[in-house]
Coordinates of C-alpha atoms in Angstrom, one line a residue:
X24 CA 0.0 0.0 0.0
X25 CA 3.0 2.4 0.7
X26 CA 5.1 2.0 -2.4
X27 CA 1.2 2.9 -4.4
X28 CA 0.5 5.9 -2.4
X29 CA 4.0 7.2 -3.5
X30 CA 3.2 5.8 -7.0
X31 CA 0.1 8.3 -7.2
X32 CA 1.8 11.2 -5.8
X33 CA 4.7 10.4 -8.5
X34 CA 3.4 13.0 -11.9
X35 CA 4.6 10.6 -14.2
X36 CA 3.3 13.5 -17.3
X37 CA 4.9 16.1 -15.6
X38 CA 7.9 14.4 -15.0
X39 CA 7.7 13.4 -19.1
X40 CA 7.3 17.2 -20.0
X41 CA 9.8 18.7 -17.8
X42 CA 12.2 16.3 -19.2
X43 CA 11.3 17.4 -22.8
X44 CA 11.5 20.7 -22.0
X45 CA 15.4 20.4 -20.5
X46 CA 16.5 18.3 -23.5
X47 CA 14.8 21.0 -25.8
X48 CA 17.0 24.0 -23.8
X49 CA 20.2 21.8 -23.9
X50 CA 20.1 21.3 -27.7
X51 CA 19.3 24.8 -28.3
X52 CA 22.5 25.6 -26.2
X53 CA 24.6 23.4 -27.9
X54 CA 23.1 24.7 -31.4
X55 CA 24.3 28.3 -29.9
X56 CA 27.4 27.4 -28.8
X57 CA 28.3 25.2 -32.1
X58 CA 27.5 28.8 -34.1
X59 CA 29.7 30.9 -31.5
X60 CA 32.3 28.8 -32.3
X61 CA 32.4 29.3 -36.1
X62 CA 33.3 33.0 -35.1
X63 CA 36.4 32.2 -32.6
X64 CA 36.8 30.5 -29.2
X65 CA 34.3 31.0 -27.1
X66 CA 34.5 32.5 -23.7
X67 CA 34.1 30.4 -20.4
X68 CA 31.4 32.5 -19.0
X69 CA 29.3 32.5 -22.3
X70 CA 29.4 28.7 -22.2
X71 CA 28.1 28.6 -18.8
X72 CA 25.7 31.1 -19.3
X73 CA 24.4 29.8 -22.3
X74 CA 24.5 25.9 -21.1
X75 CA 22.9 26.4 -17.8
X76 CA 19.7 28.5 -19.2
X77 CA 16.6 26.7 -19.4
X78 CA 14.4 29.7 -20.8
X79 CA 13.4 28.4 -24.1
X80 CA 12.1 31.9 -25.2
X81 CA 15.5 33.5 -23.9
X82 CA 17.6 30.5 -26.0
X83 CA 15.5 31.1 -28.9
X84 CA 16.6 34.7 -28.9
X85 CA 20.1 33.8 -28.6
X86 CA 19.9 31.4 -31.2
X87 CA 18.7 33.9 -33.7
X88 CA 21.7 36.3 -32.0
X89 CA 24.4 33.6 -32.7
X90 CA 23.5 33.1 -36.2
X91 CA 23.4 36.7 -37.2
X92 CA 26.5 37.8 -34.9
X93 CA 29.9 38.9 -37.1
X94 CA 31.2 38.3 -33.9
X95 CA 31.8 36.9 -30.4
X96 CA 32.1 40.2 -28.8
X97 CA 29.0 41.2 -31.3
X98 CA 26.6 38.3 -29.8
X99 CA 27.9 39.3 -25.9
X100 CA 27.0 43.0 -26.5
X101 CA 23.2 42.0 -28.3
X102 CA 22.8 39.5 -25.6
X103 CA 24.2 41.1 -22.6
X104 CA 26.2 37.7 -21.5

């Protein structure tokens, strides 16, 4: 009877989306950080910043930064990072 009670308190949907949603954030950073890198090495900060963002909206942005950025220091400056 215990291991069901937890087994009903345990959103298995939830759980599904929220997973979705982080793998969907971590591909977008990757996507940004793979175009920041055509334009030079970049910086540590940016990487973090970038990889440990989970607002899609704020990664779709970036995204769109990235790919129109001439360069590194041109994507920090539109993006504040």
């Amino acid at each position: 009877q215990m291991l069901f009670d937890s087994f009903e308190a345990y959103d298995v949907q939830e759980t599904r989306r929220i997973s979705r949603a982080e793998g969907k954030a971590e591909g977008k950073a990757e996507d940004i950080l793979e175009l920041l890198s055509e334009l030079g090495a970049v910086p540590k900060d940016i990487q973090d910043a970038v990889m440990e963002t989970q607002d899609l909206e704020a990664l779709k942005d970036w995204l769109k930064t990235a790919a129109k950025a001439g360069s590194i220091e041109e994507f920090r400056a539109k993006t504040g990072l």
